[in-house]
Amino acid sequence: MIKPVQKELYAVVGNPVNHSLSPLMMQTAFERMNHQAVYTALQLDEPREDFSLLHRVGFKGLSVTLPHKEQALQLAEEVDETARIIGAVNTLKRGDAGWIGCNTDWKGSNAALISVSPLKGKRGLVLGAGGAARAVVYGLQQEGAEVTICNRGEERGASLARTFQCAFIPLKDLGESLESLTFDLVVQCTPVGLAGDSGEAFVPPRLFHEGMMVLDTVYRPLRTPFVKEAMKKGCTVVSGLEMLLQQGVEQLKFWLEIPTVHEEVIGAMREALQKAVT
Ligand code: NAP
């Protein structure tokens, strides 16, 4: 039996994870909280065996990222109802017999958006139909927003829209739909715009209008072509980095079983992230 002593062990697990900002953000938090813990990044190739191994080695908590969020849902001993509805687990906490899973992505996107304006009654457009989109759609609906999904792949998009009982627009028809539709907020949940990807001409520029709330889940670079276009049109831009931060705050609460994280700790986490991406 192996047991960590002196410090608790935490990690972000995914593949690839070498560029993850989670170790920086979480280590900053643990240090500010004076909590004796080590948080690292681990690349997992064989999730079935690796999740079990990490449990046996004594890890206390894991942040799960692409492409293992669905597998984490399958492999956890216990999963909360929300993560089941979303279909993905991004957080695992050590239980006696195995991992206990939940999803904090939806809380992250909600907290980031609500810091700007309440969501109730807002007409929201979600671009994408993968794991991030599912979490965002769930979060928006929890706050009483009216959601429309727009995705490149029609089958996947329509299926997500059926699950959450909302409208669906194929990406190729978005321009035409904007002749009769307008949205109060847009959340971009595809990898388009990630460093190295031009992301140009992804959505029609007339999607954006003054006063609209825009969240791009991609935060590297901070100003994606999508964000630049939104800023040009006078939208209120919410950073994907804030979503990352807020979902991380929720992970800390879940792992450490604490009701809140001190504002001073959150501020230090935000500062570390901002320094890393600018
Ligand atoms: P995913 O499950 O692989 O889904 C990707 C989605 O993007 C799919 O709907 C896919 O459409 C669409 N897509 C991919 N390339 C596209 C393109 N060139 N044009 C149009 N649509 C395209 O990925 P995910 O887990 O949802 O993650 C998506 C993004 O969210 C990632 O970049 C991730 O970094 C980000 N994210 C950020 C946070 C945060 O805290 N800020 C948290 C979670 C995720 P098809 O169905 O047509 O393939």
Short mmCIF file of C-alpha atoms and ligand atoms in Angstrom, two decimals:
data_model
loop_
_atom_site.label_atom_id
_atom_site.label_comp_id
_atom_site.label_asym_id
_atom_site.label_seq_id
_atom_site.Cartn_x
_atom_site.Cartn_y
_atom_site.Cartn_z
CA MET A 1 0.00 0.00 0.00
CA ILE A 2 1.41 3.36 -1.02
CA LYS A 3 0.29 6.48 0.82
CA PRO A 4 1.36 10.08 0.22
CA VAL A 5 2.70 11.73 3.36
CA GLN A 6 3.47 15.40 4.12
CA LYS A 7 1.58 16.62 1.04
CA GLU A 8 -1.65 15.66 -0.73
CA LEU A 9 -1.41 14.76 -4.43
CA TYR A 10 -3.55 16.30 -7.19
CA ALA A 11 -3.21 16.38 -10.98
CA VAL A 12 -4.79 17.41 -14.24
CA VAL A 13 -5.07 14.35 -16.47
CA GLY A 14 -5.59 14.37 -20.24
CA ASN A 15 -3.79 13.83 -23.49
CA PRO A 16 -2.10 16.10 -24.36
CA VAL A 17 -1.72 18.12 -21.14
CA ASN A 18 1.72 19.66 -21.52
CA HIS A 19 0.29 23.16 -22.12
CA SER A 20 -2.30 23.02 -19.33
CA LEU A 21 -2.52 26.09 -17.08
CA SER A 22 -4.17 24.08 -14.30
CA PRO A 23 -0.93 23.22 -12.42
CA LEU A 24 -0.01 26.91 -12.25
CA MET A 25 -3.52 27.95 -11.18
CA MET A 26 -4.04 25.21 -8.61
CA GLN A 27 -0.55 25.28 -7.09
CA THR A 28 -0.98 29.04 -6.64
CA ALA A 29 -4.27 28.37 -4.85
CA PHE A 30 -2.87 25.70 -2.54
CA GLU A 31 0.08 27.87 -1.61
CA ARG A 32 -2.15 30.88 -0.85
CA MET A 33 -4.43 28.66 1.23
CA ASN A 34 -1.41 27.24 3.03
CA HIS A 35 -2.72 23.80 2.08
CA GLN A 36 0.02 21.18 1.89
CA ALA A 37 -0.50 19.80 -1.60
CA VAL A 38 1.28 19.12 -4.88
CA TYR A 39 -0.63 19.59 -8.16
CA THR A 40 0.92 18.31 -11.37
CA ALA A 41 0.01 17.41 -14.99
CA LEU A 42 -0.15 13.77 -16.12
CA GLN A 43 -0.67 12.44 -19.62
CA LEU A 44 -2.95 9.37 -19.54
CA ASP A 45 -2.85 6.90 -22.41
CA GLU A 46 -4.85 4.08 -20.85
CA PRO A 47 -7.59 5.73 -18.77
CA ARG A 48 -9.12 2.47 -17.53
CA GLU A 49 -5.88 1.32 -15.90
CA ASP A 50 -4.47 4.76 -15.21
CA PHE A 51 -7.44 6.12 -13.19
CA SER A 52 -7.30 3.01 -11.04
CA LEU A 53 -3.52 3.30 -10.62
CA LEU A 54 -3.79 6.95 -9.56
CA HIS A 55 -6.35 5.95 -6.94
CA ARG A 56 -4.07 3.22 -5.60
CA VAL A 57 -1.10 5.60 -5.53
CA GLY A 58 -3.13 7.86 -3.25
CA PHE A 59 -4.09 10.88 -5.38
CA LYS A 60 -6.69 12.98 -3.58
CA GLY A 61 -8.22 14.71 -6.60
CA LEU A 62 -8.01 14.92 -10.38
CA SER A 63 -9.02 17.55 -12.94
CA VAL A 64 -9.99 15.66 -16.09
CA THR A 65 -9.54 17.21 -19.50
CA LEU A 66 -9.75 16.17 -23.17
CA PRO A 67 -10.21 13.41 -24.23
CA HIS A 68 -11.02 11.61 -20.97
CA LYS A 69 -14.12 13.38 -19.62
CA GLU A 70 -16.57 10.77 -20.94
CA GLN A 71 -14.39 7.87 -19.77
CA ALA A 72 -14.12 9.47 -16.34
CA LEU A 73 -17.92 9.38 -16.18
CA GLN A 74 -17.89 5.65 -17.00
CA LEU A 75 -15.04 4.76 -14.66
CA ALA A 76 -16.05 6.71 -11.55
CA GLU A 77 -17.51 4.76 -8.64
CA GLU A 78 -20.07 7.46 -7.99
CA VAL A 79 -21.20 10.38 -10.19
CA ASP A 80 -23.62 13.19 -9.42
CA GLU A 81 -26.83 13.65 -11.39
CA THR A 82 -25.64 16.83 -13.15
CA ALA A 83 -22.51 15.21 -14.57
CA ARG A 84 -24.72 12.37 -15.85
CA ILE A 85 -27.04 14.80 -17.62
CA ILE A 86 -24.06 16.65 -19.13
CA GLY A 87 -22.45 13.33 -20.03
CA ALA A 88 -18.98 14.26 -18.81
CA VAL A 89 -16.96 14.35 -15.59
CA ASN A 90 -14.19 16.95 -15.30
CA THR A 91 -13.48 16.48 -11.58
CA LEU A 92 -12.70 13.38 -9.54
CA LYS A 93 -12.39 13.21 -5.78
CA ARG A 94 -10.92 10.28 -3.93
CA GLY A 95 -13.50 8.01 -2.31
CA ASP A 96 -12.74 4.94 -0.22
CA ALA A 97 -13.37 2.44 -2.98
CA GLY A 98 -12.88 4.57 -6.11
CA TRP A 99 -13.39 7.99 -7.66
CA ILE A 100 -16.34 10.31 -7.03
CA GLY A 101 -17.09 12.43 -10.10
CA CYS A 102 -18.79 15.74 -10.82
CA ASN A 103 -18.75 18.44 -13.50
CA THR A 104 -17.66 22.00 -12.69
CA ASP A 105 -17.43 23.35 -16.26
CA TRP A 106 -21.06 24.54 -16.26
CA LYS A 107 -20.53 26.36 -12.98
CA GLY A 108 -17.43 27.97 -14.46
CA SER A 109 -19.21 29.30 -17.54
CA ASN A 110 -22.20 30.45 -15.46
CA ALA A 111 -20.07 32.26 -12.90
CA ALA A 112 -18.04 33.96 -15.63
CA LEU A 113 -21.19 35.11 -17.48
CA ILE A 114 -23.19 36.08 -14.39
CA SER A 115 -20.31 38.28 -13.21
CA VAL A 116 -21.35 40.50 -16.14
CA SER A 117 -25.14 40.14 -16.23
CA PRO A 118 -27.95 37.82 -15.07
CA LEU A 119 -28.89 35.12 -17.59
CA LYS A 120 -32.60 34.76 -16.92
CA GLY A 121 -34.65 35.29 -20.07
CA LYS A 122 -31.57 35.89 -22.26
CA ARG A 123 -31.54 34.40 -25.75
CA GLY A 124 -28.31 32.45 -25.93
CA LEU A 125 -26.52 30.86 -28.86
CA VAL A 126 -24.08 28.02 -28.13
CA LEU A 127 -21.58 27.22 -30.88
CA GLY A 128 -20.47 23.57 -30.80
CA ALA A 129 -21.96 20.32 -29.56
CA GLY A 130 -19.09 18.62 -27.72
CA GLY A 131 -18.43 18.27 -24.01
CA ALA A 132 -17.92 21.99 -23.36
CA ALA A 133 -21.12 22.89 -25.22
CA ARG A 134 -23.13 20.33 -23.24
CA ALA A 135 -21.94 21.83 -19.95
CA VAL A 136 -22.63 25.40 -21.13
CA VAL A 137 -26.12 24.54 -22.41
CA TYR A 138 -26.95 22.89 -19.09
CA GLY A 139 -25.68 25.92 -17.16
CA LEU A 140 -27.57 28.45 -19.28
CA GLN A 141 -30.81 26.52 -18.90
CA GLN A 142 -30.33 26.26 -15.14
CA GLU A 143 -30.27 30.07 -15.05
CA GLY A 144 -33.40 30.39 -17.17
CA ALA A 145 -31.80 31.40 -20.49
CA GLU A 146 -33.37 30.32 -23.78
CA VAL A 147 -30.79 28.29 -25.71
CA THR A 148 -30.19 27.68 -29.41
CA ILE A 149 -27.41 25.30 -30.47
CA CYS A 150 -25.39 25.79 -33.63
CA ASN A 151 -22.99 23.10 -34.81
CA ARG A 152 -21.07 22.10 -37.92
CA GLY A 153 -22.04 18.42 -37.65
CA GLU A 154 -25.82 18.36 -38.05
CA GLU A 155 -26.49 14.99 -36.47
CA ARG A 156 -24.50 15.73 -33.35
CA GLY A 157 -25.97 19.22 -33.01
CA ALA A 158 -29.56 18.07 -33.52
CA SER A 159 -29.08 15.25 -31.04
CA LEU A 160 -27.80 17.64 -28.36
CA ALA A 161 -30.73 19.97 -29.08
CA ARG A 162 -33.15 17.06 -28.59
CA THR A 163 -31.51 16.11 -25.29
CA PHE A 164 -31.86 19.62 -23.91
CA GLN A 165 -35.09 20.42 -25.78
CA CYS A 166 -33.79 23.50 -27.50
CA ALA A 167 -33.56 24.84 -31.06
CA PHE A 168 -30.80 23.83 -33.48
CA ILE A 169 -29.24 25.68 -36.41
CA PRO A 170 -26.65 23.96 -38.66
CA LEU A 171 -23.53 26.16 -38.83
CA LYS A 172 -23.86 26.50 -42.61
CA ASP A 173 -27.34 28.07 -42.15
CA LEU A 174 -26.38 30.50 -39.39
CA GLY A 175 -25.99 33.48 -41.74
CA GLU A 176 -29.46 33.00 -43.18
CA SER A 177 -31.01 32.45 -39.75
CA LEU A 178 -29.63 35.78 -38.57
CA GLU A 179 -31.98 37.55 -40.96
CA SER A 180 -34.82 36.72 -38.59
CA LEU A 181 -33.07 35.89 -35.30
CA THR A 182 -31.01 37.84 -32.83
CA PHE A 183 -29.22 36.72 -29.65
CA ASP A 184 -28.33 38.42 -26.36
CA LEU A 185 -25.33 36.19 -25.73
CA VAL A 186 -23.06 33.78 -27.59
CA VAL A 187 -20.79 31.12 -26.11
CA GLN A 188 -18.14 29.74 -28.45
CA CYS A 189 -17.50 26.08 -27.49
CA THR A 190 -15.37 24.80 -30.39
CA PRO A 191 -11.55 24.72 -30.57
CA VAL A 192 -11.66 27.22 -33.48
CA GLY A 193 -9.20 30.04 -32.79
CA LEU A 194 -6.84 28.00 -30.61
CA ALA A 195 -3.23 29.16 -31.06
CA GLY A 196 -2.11 28.15 -34.53
CA ASP A 197 -5.66 28.03 -35.96
CA SER A 198 -6.73 31.12 -37.96
CA GLY A 199 -10.40 30.77 -36.94
CA GLU A 200 -11.36 33.31 -39.59
CA ALA A 201 -14.80 33.41 -41.20
CA PHE A 202 -16.08 30.94 -38.65
CA VAL A 203 -19.34 32.83 -38.02
CA PRO A 204 -20.95 35.68 -39.97
CA PRO A 205 -19.80 39.03 -38.47
CA ARG A 206 -23.39 40.22 -38.27
CA LEU A 207 -23.93 37.69 -35.46
CA PHE A 208 -22.37 40.30 -33.16
CA HIS A 209 -24.05 43.52 -32.05
CA GLU A 210 -23.47 46.17 -29.44
CA GLY A 211 -24.23 45.11 -25.88
CA MET A 212 -24.20 41.38 -26.67
CA MET A 213 -22.38 39.14 -24.15
CA VAL A 214 -19.73 36.96 -25.76
CA LEU A 215 -17.74 34.16 -24.12
CA ASP A 216 -15.08 32.30 -26.08
CA THR A 217 -14.12 29.13 -24.17
CA VAL A 218 -10.77 29.24 -26.01
CA TYR A 219 -8.38 31.39 -23.96
CA ARG A 220 -5.11 30.83 -25.80
CA PRO A 221 -4.72 33.35 -27.34
CA LEU A 222 -6.92 35.55 -25.18
CA ARG A 223 -7.97 37.54 -28.20
CA THR A 224 -9.08 34.96 -30.74
CA PRO A 225 -10.33 36.19 -34.14
CA PHE A 226 -13.84 35.52 -32.72
CA VAL A 227 -13.20 37.77 -29.71
CA LYS A 228 -11.61 40.48 -31.89
CA GLU A 229 -14.67 40.58 -34.15
CA ALA A 230 -16.99 40.75 -31.12
CA MET A 231 -14.96 43.63 -29.64
CA LYS A 232 -15.09 45.50 -32.94
CA LYS A 233 -18.89 45.36 -32.77
CA GLY A 234 -19.05 46.64 -29.17
CA CYS A 235 -19.91 43.34 -27.47
CA THR A 236 -19.13 42.71 -23.80
CA VAL A 237 -16.48 40.02 -23.88
CA VAL A 238 -16.17 37.48 -21.08
CA SER A 239 -12.83 35.69 -21.03
CA GLY A 240 -12.53 31.90 -21.36
CA LEU A 241 -9.81 32.27 -18.76
CA GLU A 242 -12.44 33.38 -16.25
CA MET A 243 -14.42 30.21 -17.01
CA LEU A 244 -11.28 28.13 -16.40
CA LEU A 245 -10.68 29.98 -13.14
CA GLN A 246 -14.24 29.63 -11.87
CA GLN A 247 -14.46 25.91 -12.69
CA GLY A 248 -11.16 25.52 -10.81
CA VAL A 249 -12.60 27.33 -7.78
CA GLU A 250 -15.49 24.83 -7.82
CA GLN A 251 -13.00 21.94 -7.96
CA LEU A 252 -11.21 23.25 -4.86
CA LYS A 253 -14.55 23.46 -3.02
CA PHE A 254 -15.40 19.89 -4.01
CA TRP A 255 -12.02 18.38 -3.11
CA LEU A 256 -11.50 20.23 0.15
CA GLU A 257 -15.19 20.17 1.14
CA ILE A 258 -15.28 23.90 1.84
CA PRO A 259 -18.23 26.23 1.09
CA THR A 260 -16.20 29.06 -0.45
CA VAL A 261 -12.72 29.99 -1.61
CA HIS A 262 -11.41 33.28 -0.24
CA GLU A 263 -11.43 36.21 -2.70
CA GLU A 264 -7.75 36.80 -2.05
CA VAL A 265 -6.97 33.24 -3.22
CA ILE A 266 -9.16 33.64 -6.32
CA GLY A 267 -7.40 36.92 -7.10
CA ALA A 268 -3.98 35.22 -6.91
CA MET A 269 -5.18 32.42 -9.21
CA ARG A 270 -6.51 34.98 -11.72
CA GLU A 271 -3.30 36.97 -11.66
CA ALA A 272 -1.17 33.85 -12.26
CA LEU A 273 -3.34 32.84 -15.23
CA GLN A 274 -3.32 36.30 -16.77
CA LYS A 275 0.45 36.54 -16.49
CA ALA A 276 0.81 33.15 -18.19
CA VAL A 277 -1.24 34.07 -21.26
CA THR A 278 -0.11 37.63 -21.88
P1 NAP B 1 -15.15 18.37 -28.40
O1 NAP B 1 -16.00 17.50 -27.53
O2 NAP B 1 -14.10 17.75 -29.25
O3 NAP B 1 -16.15 19.20 -29.36
C1 NAP B 1 -15.65 20.08 -30.31
C2 NAP B 1 -16.81 20.83 -31.01
O4 NAP B 1 -16.21 21.80 -31.85
C3 NAP B 1 -17.69 19.97 -31.89
O5 NAP B 1 -19.01 20.41 -31.78
C4 NAP B 1 -17.13 20.22 -33.29
O6 NAP B 1 -18.12 20.15 -34.31
C5 NAP B 1 -16.71 21.66 -33.18
N1 NAP B 1 -15.63 21.98 -34.12
C6 NAP B 1 -14.36 21.48 -34.13
N2 NAP B 1 -13.65 22.05 -35.13
C7 NAP B 1 -14.49 22.89 -35.79
C8 NAP B 1 -14.35 23.75 -36.91
N3 NAP B 1 -13.17 23.86 -37.56
N4 NAP B 1 -15.40 24.49 -37.30
C9 NAP B 1 -16.59 24.41 -36.64
N5 NAP B 1 -16.80 23.59 -35.57
C10 NAP B 1 -15.75 22.86 -35.15
O7 NAP B 1 -14.41 19.48 -27.53
P2 NAP B 1 -14.90 20.15 -26.15
O8 NAP B 1 -14.50 19.33 -24.99
O9 NAP B 1 -16.32 20.52 -26.28
O10 NAP B 1 -13.98 21.45 -26.11
C11 NAP B 1 -14.16 22.53 -27.02
C12 NAP B 1 -13.32 23.70 -26.62
O11 NAP B 1 -13.71 24.20 -25.36
C13 NAP B 1 -11.83 23.37 -26.50
O12 NAP B 1 -11.08 24.29 -27.23
C14 NAP B 1 -11.52 23.51 -25.03
O13 NAP B 1 -10.24 24.02 -24.80
C15 NAP B 1 -12.57 24.53 -24.60
N6 NAP B 1 -12.89 24.41 -23.15
C16 NAP B 1 -12.60 25.47 -22.37
C17 NAP B 1 -12.90 25.42 -21.01
C18 NAP B 1 -12.59 26.61 -20.15
O14 NAP B 1 -12.60 26.47 -18.92
N7 NAP B 1 -12.34 27.78 -20.71
C19 NAP B 1 -13.48 24.28 -20.45
C20 NAP B 1 -13.77 23.20 -21.30
C21 NAP B 1 -13.45 23.29 -22.65
P3 NAP B 1 -18.47 18.77 -35.09
O15 NAP B 1 -19.51 18.11 -34.24
O16 NAP B 1 -18.95 19.25 -36.39
O17 NAP B 1 -17.18 17.99 -35.18
#
